[in-house]
Amino acid sequence: MFFIIGLWRNEKSRQIILQIFVLLFIGWFLSWLAGNVASNFSALGKDISFDFLSIPAGYDINQYLIEYNSRDTHLRAAIVGLLNTGLVAVLGIILATVLGVSVGIIRLSNNWLASKIAYWYVEFTRNVPILLQILLWHGIIINSLPHPRSALNIGDVSFLSNRGFYIPKPILENGIELVYLFSVIAIIFAFLFYKFSKKKQELTGVQYPVLWINLSAIIILPIMGYFISGMPVSLEIPVLKGFNFVGGIHMSPELSALTFALGVYTAAFISEIVRAGILAIDKGQKEAAASIGLKPSKIMKLVVLPQARRIIIPPLTSQYLNLTKNSSLAIAIGYMDLVATLGGISLNQTGREMETMVLVMAIYLSISLSISAFMNWYNNRVKLVGR
Amino acid sequence: MKTKMILAVATAGVMFAGSALASTLDDVRARGKLNCIINTGLAGFAAPDDKGNWKGFDVDFCRAVAAATLGDASKVSYTTATGKTRFTKLAAGEGEILSRNTTWTFSRDVDLSQTFVGVSYYDGQGFMVPKKLGVKSAKELGGASVCIQTGTTTELNLAEFFAANNMKYNPVPIETNSEAQELYKAGRCDVYTTDASGLYATISSFDNPSDHMVLPEIISKEPLGPVVRHGDDQWADIVAWTLRAMLAGEELGVTSKNVKSLASKDNKNKEINRLLGKDTLQGVTKLGLSPDWAVNIISQVGNYEEVFEANLGQSTPLKIARGANQLYRDGGLYYVPPIK
Ligand SMILES: N[C@@H](CCC(=O)N[C@@H](CS)C(=O)NCC(=O)O)C(=O)O
């Protein structure tokens, strides 16, 4: 008894005891929840089973990156949905990054008008709920663009309509291998040249215009390959046939609205992160760099950005995660992502609420953890390089 | 302190589990109100009128059950559900009845463990298009963009119909009928497909109904009817016989106008006597109902014909013909088990 009181009086052991109690309580609560779910399920005559994944889904999906038809399984439908989630997340992240970095830099510029416009853009998009923005973009596309029969025609090859955007699709033919080969050669060359010029600069101080030379190599070599092998790429042009355009690459109103909304919204946050990152670099650093005769562009590239990058990356990661998770709002406009397929139609047609929701959550969790892991890895790398 | 809380949570859990055992009828009586799950809005079936009161065929069925069980058709509170949420809401106890254009299918009945108590409307899936599209048959719809409500039998029928006819299409999934109307009007889809009744309801709510048409093909069987949770046979019987009482009312010529006088006299047709509680109908008390249960239904809500005509018939914008929804003796599908 005294021993127990002694343990309780001791600060350290008391904390441990309390934590054990809290843990036990949480464990008990979770098992109580699980038990309740199980008993309620059996009262409703339901069991927990994932067998439904292997039966035909029975429904069609309007956008599939891998072959899919209604005879495929619920599992395949879920993968189609997952890829659609991935597609919109990747497109959104690219748009958000390009736009966000530009806006962040523009806000710091000395041009009063440009920086004010950037300011209002950030204030506006950040403060309007993302769901409304998605609905707004979707509404604009389907209500203000014309019907396919009177679509906006861009040079007879691309079309804008309220059924989405259609652009030509490159069709790869025999001989394309040469283009691939030349591209690989160009990349290897660029890499070697980068190493070489770096070494040269360290030894002699001579600088080559590395970026320009490499860029031209990477562009010109594949084009040479393309002509040598007899132009093995043709374009499939979308044409109006019956109700809709067929052929070409189709970006549906739902995909477009979601990409724009997510990209524009997240870019506002990213621009603030970029701005804060750049502002956080001590003025003395820039002045010191200027005093040894570096040009402003070099100061940015060699002194400010490498340091700002370390400040920017962790919050940038959480923006990427937010964007990916926000993409599940797709359901509001009927974009067929993971939530709409597995967590929507499959759930509904099979009645497996528990199973599908657990799967959807597990998948989102793994996507988030993978993005974090990748960004952590990248962060560690720039950290080391920076020091 | 902590143990007290644990105890409180545990008792709450036990009570929760306990309440599931009480009968549905007792729950409804104790509450004094029936909770009914209906559409989010479909003219003629369940739609709010200009005073904000829910009106329609499916709504009237909820009112009929309230009349039978509580003696007052107005004692209903409504919860709306989309095609996707309806079964979850029913299972979670948000209502005692799901009265929402729901098709009776094998897997919903067996695998989803719902109890379908009968058919209140024999329907089938159709297509609707703007007339200016110039389409005359569903077989000409290859390549079209089709608006479709998710979580319905509709989307499965649609996939099968197009696959069977070797046609491609572009499904545009939506959640509710009103969203479908918006997308259809904006031209996001060429075609809207759902139960034919829903198409008539949708067209009737347009500014220019005559600019749109329903294509002749009906591609599925959609027997629609009320659904209750599995496991309470007494409640399922109450709901089933409420529907049958309305149909029997039509068959026996009992209407909201004459029900009171028929109930107070001895009728030649003894079935009328039994239906209206004049003669004893064995088992009514076992169902937990009072002998005037059917009088309450028919006087406060009406018989099947009255409810159909008032919400869907020729006097309404929907102008739906009875068709298969007539009594068997008139060439329809309703054949009511005897009230004996
Ligand atoms: N009968 C089909 C379709 C039911 C359905 O969704 N019907 C639509 C149109 S007929 C509806 O009730 N819409 C009203 C709403 O959106 O709430 C089913 O049970 O799956």
PDB file of C-alpha atoms in Angstrom, chain A residues 47-241:
ATOM      1  CA  ASP A  47     -21.145  -9.678 -41.809  1.00  0.00           C
ATOM      2  CA  ILE A  48     -17.794  -8.153 -42.664  1.00  0.00           C
ATOM      3  CA  SER A  49     -16.353  -9.467 -45.887  1.00  0.00           C
ATOM      4  CA  PHE A  50     -14.289  -8.189 -48.766  1.00  0.00           C
ATOM      5  CA  ASP A  51     -15.572 -10.766 -51.265  1.00  0.00           C
ATOM      6  CA  PHE A  52     -17.534  -8.087 -53.080  1.00  0.00           C
ATOM      7  CA  LEU A  53     -14.270  -6.786 -54.544  1.00  0.00           C
ATOM      8  CA  SER A  54     -14.133  -9.689 -56.974  1.00  0.00           C
ATOM      9  CA  ILE A  55     -17.655  -9.494 -58.385  1.00  0.00           C
ATOM     10  CA  PRO A  56     -18.513  -7.422 -61.481  1.00  0.00           C
ATOM     11  CA  ALA A  57     -19.098  -3.766 -60.657  1.00  0.00           C
ATOM     12  CA  GLY A  58     -21.904  -3.403 -63.188  1.00  0.00           C
ATOM     13  CA  TYR A  59     -21.516   0.347 -63.610  1.00  0.00           C
ATOM     14  CA  ASP A  60     -19.626   2.428 -66.136  1.00  0.00           C
ATOM     15  CA  ILE A  61     -17.029   5.071 -65.362  1.00  0.00           C
ATOM     16  CA  ASN A  62     -16.615   8.013 -67.713  1.00  0.00           C
ATOM     17  CA  GLN A  63     -12.867   8.429 -67.335  1.00  0.00           C
ATOM     18  CA  TYR A  64     -10.469   5.527 -67.144  1.00  0.00           C
ATOM     19  CA  LEU A  65      -6.697   5.526 -67.411  1.00  0.00           C
ATOM     20  CA  ILE A  66      -6.641   1.738 -67.639  1.00  0.00           C
ATOM     21  CA  GLU A  67      -9.064  -0.345 -69.680  1.00  0.00           C
ATOM     22  CA  TYR A  68     -12.383  -0.651 -67.896  1.00  0.00           C
ATOM     23  CA  ASN A  69     -15.956  -1.672 -68.624  1.00  0.00           C
ATOM     24  CA  SER A  70     -18.957  -2.495 -66.513  1.00  0.00           C
ATOM     25  CA  ARG A  71     -18.118  -6.214 -66.512  1.00  0.00           C
ATOM     26  CA  ASP A  72     -14.888  -5.594 -64.589  1.00  0.00           C
ATOM     27  CA  THR A  73     -14.739  -6.100 -60.854  1.00  0.00           C
ATOM     28  CA  HIS A  74     -15.332  -3.643 -58.046  1.00  0.00           C
ATOM     29  CA  LEU A  75     -11.609  -3.888 -57.338  1.00  0.00           C
ATOM     30  CA  ARG A  76     -10.765  -2.704 -60.829  1.00  0.00           C
ATOM     31  CA  ALA A  77     -13.347   0.060 -60.570  1.00  0.00           C
ATOM     32  CA  ALA A  78     -11.645   1.143 -57.354  1.00  0.00           C
ATOM     33  CA  ILE A  79      -8.260   1.205 -59.104  1.00  0.00           C
ATOM     34  CA  VAL A  80      -9.732   3.262 -61.940  1.00  0.00           C
ATOM     35  CA  GLY A  81     -11.039   5.672 -59.305  1.00  0.00           C
ATOM     36  CA  LEU A  82      -7.713   5.737 -57.518  1.00  0.00           C
ATOM     37  CA  LEU A  83      -5.892   6.578 -60.760  1.00  0.00           C
ATOM     38  CA  ASN A  84      -8.401   9.358 -61.386  1.00  0.00           C
ATOM     39  CA  THR A  85      -7.650  10.705 -57.917  1.00  0.00           C
ATOM     40  CA  GLY A  86      -3.952  10.471 -58.743  1.00  0.00           C
ATOM     41  CA  LEU A  87      -4.418  12.245 -62.075  1.00  0.00           C
ATOM     42  CA  VAL A  88      -6.241  15.221 -60.639  1.00  0.00           C
ATOM     43  CA  ALA A  89      -3.819  15.414 -57.714  1.00  0.00           C
ATOM     44  CA  VAL A  90      -0.784  15.454 -59.997  1.00  0.00           C
ATOM     45  CA  LEU A  91      -2.297  18.011 -62.386  1.00  0.00           C
ATOM     46  CA  GLY A  92      -3.426  20.114 -59.437  1.00  0.00           C
ATOM     47  CA  ILE A  93      -0.020  19.984 -57.758  1.00  0.00           C
ATOM     48  CA  ILE A  94       1.761  21.027 -60.940  1.00  0.00           C
ATOM     49  CA  LEU A  95      -0.635  23.933 -61.506  1.00  0.00           C
ATOM     50  CA  ALA A  96      -0.532  24.988 -57.849  1.00  0.00           C
ATOM     51  CA  THR A  97       3.265  24.924 -57.729  1.00  0.00           C
ATOM     52  CA  VAL A  98       3.849  26.876 -60.934  1.00  0.00           C
ATOM     53  CA  LEU A  99       1.157  29.422 -60.120  1.00  0.00           C
ATOM     54  CA  GLY A 100       2.010  29.616 -56.431  1.00  0.00           C
ATOM     55  CA  VAL A 101       5.731  30.193 -56.929  1.00  0.00           C
ATOM     56  CA  SER A 102       5.089  32.831 -59.594  1.00  0.00           C
ATOM     57  CA  VAL A 103       2.542  34.676 -57.492  1.00  0.00           C
ATOM     58  CA  GLY A 104       4.819  34.512 -54.447  1.00  0.00           C
ATOM     59  CA  ILE A 105       7.663  36.085 -56.402  1.00  0.00           C
ATOM     60  CA  ILE A 106       5.388  38.658 -58.056  1.00  0.00           C
ATOM     61  CA  ARG A 107       4.160  39.775 -54.655  1.00  0.00           C
ATOM     62  CA  LEU A 108       7.723  40.576 -53.696  1.00  0.00           C
ATOM     63  CA  SER A 109       8.379  42.477 -56.893  1.00  0.00           C
ATOM     64  CA  ASN A 110       8.742  46.246 -56.939  1.00  0.00           C
ATOM     65  CA  ASN A 111       5.936  46.632 -59.446  1.00  0.00           C
ATOM     66  CA  TRP A 112       3.138  48.073 -57.352  1.00  0.00           C
ATOM     67  CA  LEU A 113       0.267  47.002 -59.626  1.00  0.00           C
ATOM     68  CA  ALA A 114       1.491  43.445 -60.113  1.00  0.00           C
ATOM     69  CA  SER A 115       2.092  42.958 -56.448  1.00  0.00           C
ATOM     70  CA  LYS A 116      -1.359  44.345 -55.549  1.00  0.00           C
ATOM     71  CA  ILE A 117      -3.048  42.050 -58.044  1.00  0.00           C
ATOM     72  CA  ALA A 118      -1.185  39.116 -56.565  1.00  0.00           C
ATOM     73  CA  TYR A 119      -2.225  40.269 -53.111  1.00  0.00           C
ATOM     74  CA  TRP A 120      -5.917  40.348 -53.987  1.00  0.00           C
ATOM     75  CA  TYR A 121      -5.704  37.015 -55.724  1.00  0.00           C
ATOM     76  CA  VAL A 122      -4.293  35.448 -52.584  1.00  0.00           C
ATOM     77  CA  GLU A 123      -6.807  37.094 -50.272  1.00  0.00           C
ATOM     78  CA  PHE A 124      -9.741  36.153 -52.428  1.00  0.00           C
ATOM     79  CA  THR A 125      -8.961  32.516 -53.161  1.00  0.00           C
ATOM     80  CA  ARG A 126      -7.730  31.729 -49.670  1.00  0.00           C
ATOM     81  CA  ASN A 127     -10.905  32.972 -48.063  1.00  0.00           C
ATOM     82  CA  VAL A 128     -13.557  31.340 -50.228  1.00  0.00           C
ATOM     83  CA  PRO A 129     -14.276  27.709 -49.321  1.00  0.00           C
ATOM     84  CA  ILE A 130     -12.778  25.281 -51.799  1.00  0.00           C
ATOM     85  CA  LEU A 131     -16.064  23.462 -52.343  1.00  0.00           C
ATOM     86  CA  LEU A 132     -17.666  26.675 -53.602  1.00  0.00           C
ATOM     87  CA  GLN A 133     -14.739  27.271 -55.921  1.00  0.00           C
ATOM     88  CA  ILE A 134     -15.091  23.789 -57.383  1.00  0.00           C
ATOM     89  CA  LEU A 135     -18.801  24.328 -57.984  1.00  0.00           C
ATOM     90  CA  LEU A 136     -18.078  27.767 -59.436  1.00  0.00           C
ATOM     91  CA  TRP A 137     -15.535  26.508 -61.967  1.00  0.00           C
ATOM     92  CA  HIS A 138     -17.810  23.639 -62.919  1.00  0.00           C
ATOM     93  CA  GLY A 139     -20.766  25.994 -63.273  1.00  0.00           C
ATOM     94  CA  ILE A 140     -18.744  28.330 -65.463  1.00  0.00           C
ATOM     95  CA  ILE A 141     -17.599  25.561 -67.765  1.00  0.00           C
ATOM     96  CA  ILE A 142     -20.952  23.881 -68.282  1.00  0.00           C
ATOM     97  CA  ASN A 143     -23.041  27.043 -68.411  1.00  0.00           C
ATOM     98  CA  SER A 144     -20.900  29.481 -70.338  1.00  0.00           C
ATOM     99  CA  LEU A 145     -19.172  27.293 -72.913  1.00  0.00           C
ATOM    100  CA  PRO A 146     -21.113  26.268 -76.019  1.00  0.00           C
ATOM    101  CA  HIS A 147     -22.610  22.900 -76.843  1.00  0.00           C
ATOM    102  CA  PRO A 148     -20.260  20.536 -78.772  1.00  0.00           C
ATOM    103  CA  ARG A 149     -22.098  21.262 -82.039  1.00  0.00           C
ATOM    104  CA  SER A 150     -21.051  24.898 -81.787  1.00  0.00           C
ATOM    105  CA  ALA A 151     -17.809  24.356 -79.875  1.00  0.00           C
ATOM    106  CA  LEU A 152     -15.070  26.989 -79.864  1.00  0.00           C
ATOM    107  CA  ASN A 153     -12.758  25.857 -82.597  1.00  0.00           C
ATOM    108  CA  ILE A 154      -9.035  26.410 -82.136  1.00  0.00           C
ATOM    109  CA  GLY A 155      -7.295  25.882 -85.466  1.00  0.00           C
ATOM    110  CA  ASP A 156      -9.518  22.910 -86.373  1.00  0.00           C
ATOM    111  CA  VAL A 157      -7.575  20.679 -84.005  1.00  0.00           C
ATOM    112  CA  SER A 158      -8.676  21.674 -80.517  1.00  0.00           C
ATOM    113  CA  PHE A 159     -12.171  22.378 -79.243  1.00  0.00           C
ATOM    114  CA  LEU A 160     -13.708  23.913 -76.169  1.00  0.00           C
ATOM    115  CA  SER A 161     -17.271  23.011 -75.213  1.00  0.00           C
ATOM    116  CA  ASN A 162     -19.433  22.430 -72.190  1.00  0.00           C
ATOM    117  CA  ARG A 163     -18.563  18.749 -72.483  1.00  0.00           C
ATOM    118  CA  GLY A 164     -14.935  19.624 -71.836  1.00  0.00           C
ATOM    119  CA  PHE A 165     -11.734  20.324 -73.719  1.00  0.00           C
ATOM    120  CA  TYR A 166     -10.518  18.265 -76.637  1.00  0.00           C
ATOM    121  CA  ILE A 167      -6.942  18.395 -77.915  1.00  0.00           C
ATOM    122  CA  PRO A 168      -5.080  16.248 -80.481  1.00  0.00           C
ATOM    123  CA  LYS A 169      -3.595  13.037 -79.200  1.00  0.00           C
ATOM    124  CA  PRO A 170      -0.130  11.964 -80.358  1.00  0.00           C
ATOM    125  CA  ILE A 171      -0.176   8.458 -81.794  1.00  0.00           C
ATOM    126  CA  LEU A 172       3.205   6.707 -81.639  1.00  0.00           C
ATOM    127  CA  GLU A 173       4.112   4.598 -84.628  1.00  0.00           C
ATOM    128  CA  ASN A 174       6.976   2.297 -85.610  1.00  0.00           C
ATOM    129  CA  GLY A 175      10.371   3.950 -85.347  1.00  0.00           C
ATOM    130  CA  ILE A 176       9.548   5.878 -82.203  1.00  0.00           C
ATOM    131  CA  GLU A 177      12.277   3.861 -80.459  1.00  0.00           C
ATOM    132  CA  LEU A 178      14.899   6.074 -82.120  1.00  0.00           C
ATOM    133  CA  VAL A 179      13.332   9.152 -80.553  1.00  0.00           C
ATOM    134  CA  TYR A 180      13.452   7.450 -77.171  1.00  0.00           C
ATOM    135  CA  LEU A 181      17.092   6.494 -77.739  1.00  0.00           C
ATOM    136  CA  PHE A 182      18.050  10.039 -78.680  1.00  0.00           C
ATOM    137  CA  SER A 183      16.245  11.387 -75.626  1.00  0.00           C
ATOM    138  CA  VAL A 184      18.174   9.066 -73.346  1.00  0.00           C
ATOM    139  CA  ILE A 185      21.438  10.105 -75.004  1.00  0.00           C
ATOM    140  CA  ALA A 186      20.508  13.759 -74.541  1.00  0.00           C
ATOM    141  CA  ILE A 187      19.804  13.265 -70.847  1.00  0.00           C
ATOM    142  CA  ILE A 188      23.059  11.385 -70.277  1.00  0.00           C
ATOM    143  CA  PHE A 189      24.931  14.103 -72.150  1.00  0.00           C
ATOM    144  CA  ALA A 190      23.261  16.815 -70.076  1.00  0.00           C
ATOM    145  CA  PHE A 191      24.162  15.062 -66.871  1.00  0.00           C
ATOM    146  CA  LEU A 192      27.794  14.541 -67.844  1.00  0.00           C
ATOM    147  CA  PHE A 193      28.117  18.084 -69.115  1.00  0.00           C
ATOM    148  CA  TYR A 194      26.734  19.411 -65.845  1.00  0.00           C
ATOM    149  CA  LYS A 195      29.318  17.445 -63.860  1.00  0.00           C
ATOM    150  CA  PHE A 196      32.073  18.447 -66.211  1.00  0.00           C
ATOM    151  CA  SER A 197      31.320  22.161 -66.160  1.00  0.00           C
ATOM    152  CA  LYS A 198      30.970  22.135 -62.416  1.00  0.00           C
ATOM    153  CA  LYS A 199      34.385  20.601 -62.040  1.00  0.00           C
ATOM    154  CA  LYS A 200      35.813  22.981 -64.573  1.00  0.00           C
ATOM    155  CA  GLN A 201      34.406  25.931 -62.675  1.00  0.00           C
ATOM    156  CA  GLU A 202      35.824  24.670 -59.389  1.00  0.00           C
ATOM    157  CA  LEU A 203      39.249  24.205 -60.937  1.00  0.00           C
ATOM    158  CA  THR A 204      39.482  27.185 -63.234  1.00  0.00           C
ATOM    159  CA  GLY A 205      36.565  29.500 -62.544  1.00  0.00           C
ATOM    160  CA  VAL A 206      35.437  29.322 -66.155  1.00  0.00           C
ATOM    161  CA  GLN A 207      31.633  29.207 -66.480  1.00  0.00           C
ATOM    162  CA  TYR A 208      29.665  27.681 -69.321  1.00  0.00           C
ATOM    163  CA  PRO A 209      26.011  28.534 -70.025  1.00  0.00           C
ATOM    164  CA  VAL A 210      25.100  25.020 -68.782  1.00  0.00           C
ATOM    165  CA  LEU A 211      21.374  25.525 -68.669  1.00  0.00           C
ATOM    166  CA  TRP A 212      21.138  26.705 -72.280  1.00  0.00           C
ATOM    167  CA  ILE A 213      23.412  24.062 -73.699  1.00  0.00           C
ATOM    168  CA  ASN A 214      21.643  21.260 -71.841  1.00  0.00           C
ATOM    169  CA  LEU A 215      18.203  22.530 -72.682  1.00  0.00           C
ATOM    170  CA  SER A 216      19.017  22.729 -76.377  1.00  0.00           C
ATOM    171  CA  ALA A 217      20.515  19.242 -76.304  1.00  0.00           C
ATOM    172  CA  ILE A 218      17.424  17.819 -74.662  1.00  0.00           C
ATOM    173  CA  ILE A 219      15.161  19.507 -77.193  1.00  0.00           C
ATOM    174  CA  ILE A 220      17.199  19.207 -80.380  1.00  0.00           C
ATOM    175  CA  LEU A 221      18.407  15.609 -80.135  1.00  0.00           C
ATOM    176  CA  PRO A 222      14.941  13.968 -79.891  1.00  0.00           C
ATOM    177  CA  ILE A 223      13.734  16.187 -82.732  1.00  0.00           C
ATOM    178  CA  MET A 224      16.639  14.968 -84.835  1.00  0.00           C
ATOM    179  CA  GLY A 225      15.676  11.405 -83.950  1.00  0.00           C
ATOM    180  CA  TYR A 226      12.117  12.159 -84.966  1.00  0.00           C
ATOM    181  CA  PHE A 227      13.128  13.296 -88.449  1.00  0.00           C
ATOM    182  CA  ILE A 228      15.748  10.595 -89.003  1.00  0.00           C
ATOM    183  CA  SER A 229      13.252   7.838 -88.203  1.00  0.00           C
ATOM    184  CA  GLY A 230      10.736   9.295 -90.640  1.00  0.00           C
ATOM    185  CA  MET A 231       8.425  11.251 -88.361  1.00  0.00           C
ATOM    186  CA  PRO A 232       6.837   8.316 -86.466  1.00  0.00           C
ATOM    187  CA  VAL A 233       4.282  10.413 -84.570  1.00  0.00           C
ATOM    188  CA  SER A 234       0.889  11.275 -85.973  1.00  0.00           C
ATOM    189  CA  LEU A 235      -1.875  13.263 -84.400  1.00  0.00           C
ATOM    190  CA  GLU A 236      -5.358  11.993 -83.713  1.00  0.00           C
ATOM    191  CA  ILE A 237      -7.575  15.016 -84.134  1.00  0.00           C
ATOM    192  CA  PRO A 238     -10.880  15.115 -82.261  1.00  0.00           C
ATOM    193  CA  VAL A 239     -13.888  15.237 -84.592  1.00  0.00           C
ATOM    194  CA  LEU A 240     -17.544  15.843 -83.912  1.00  0.00           C
ATOM    195  CA  LYS A 241     -19.441  12.608 -84.463  1.00  0.00           C
TER     196      LYS A 241
END
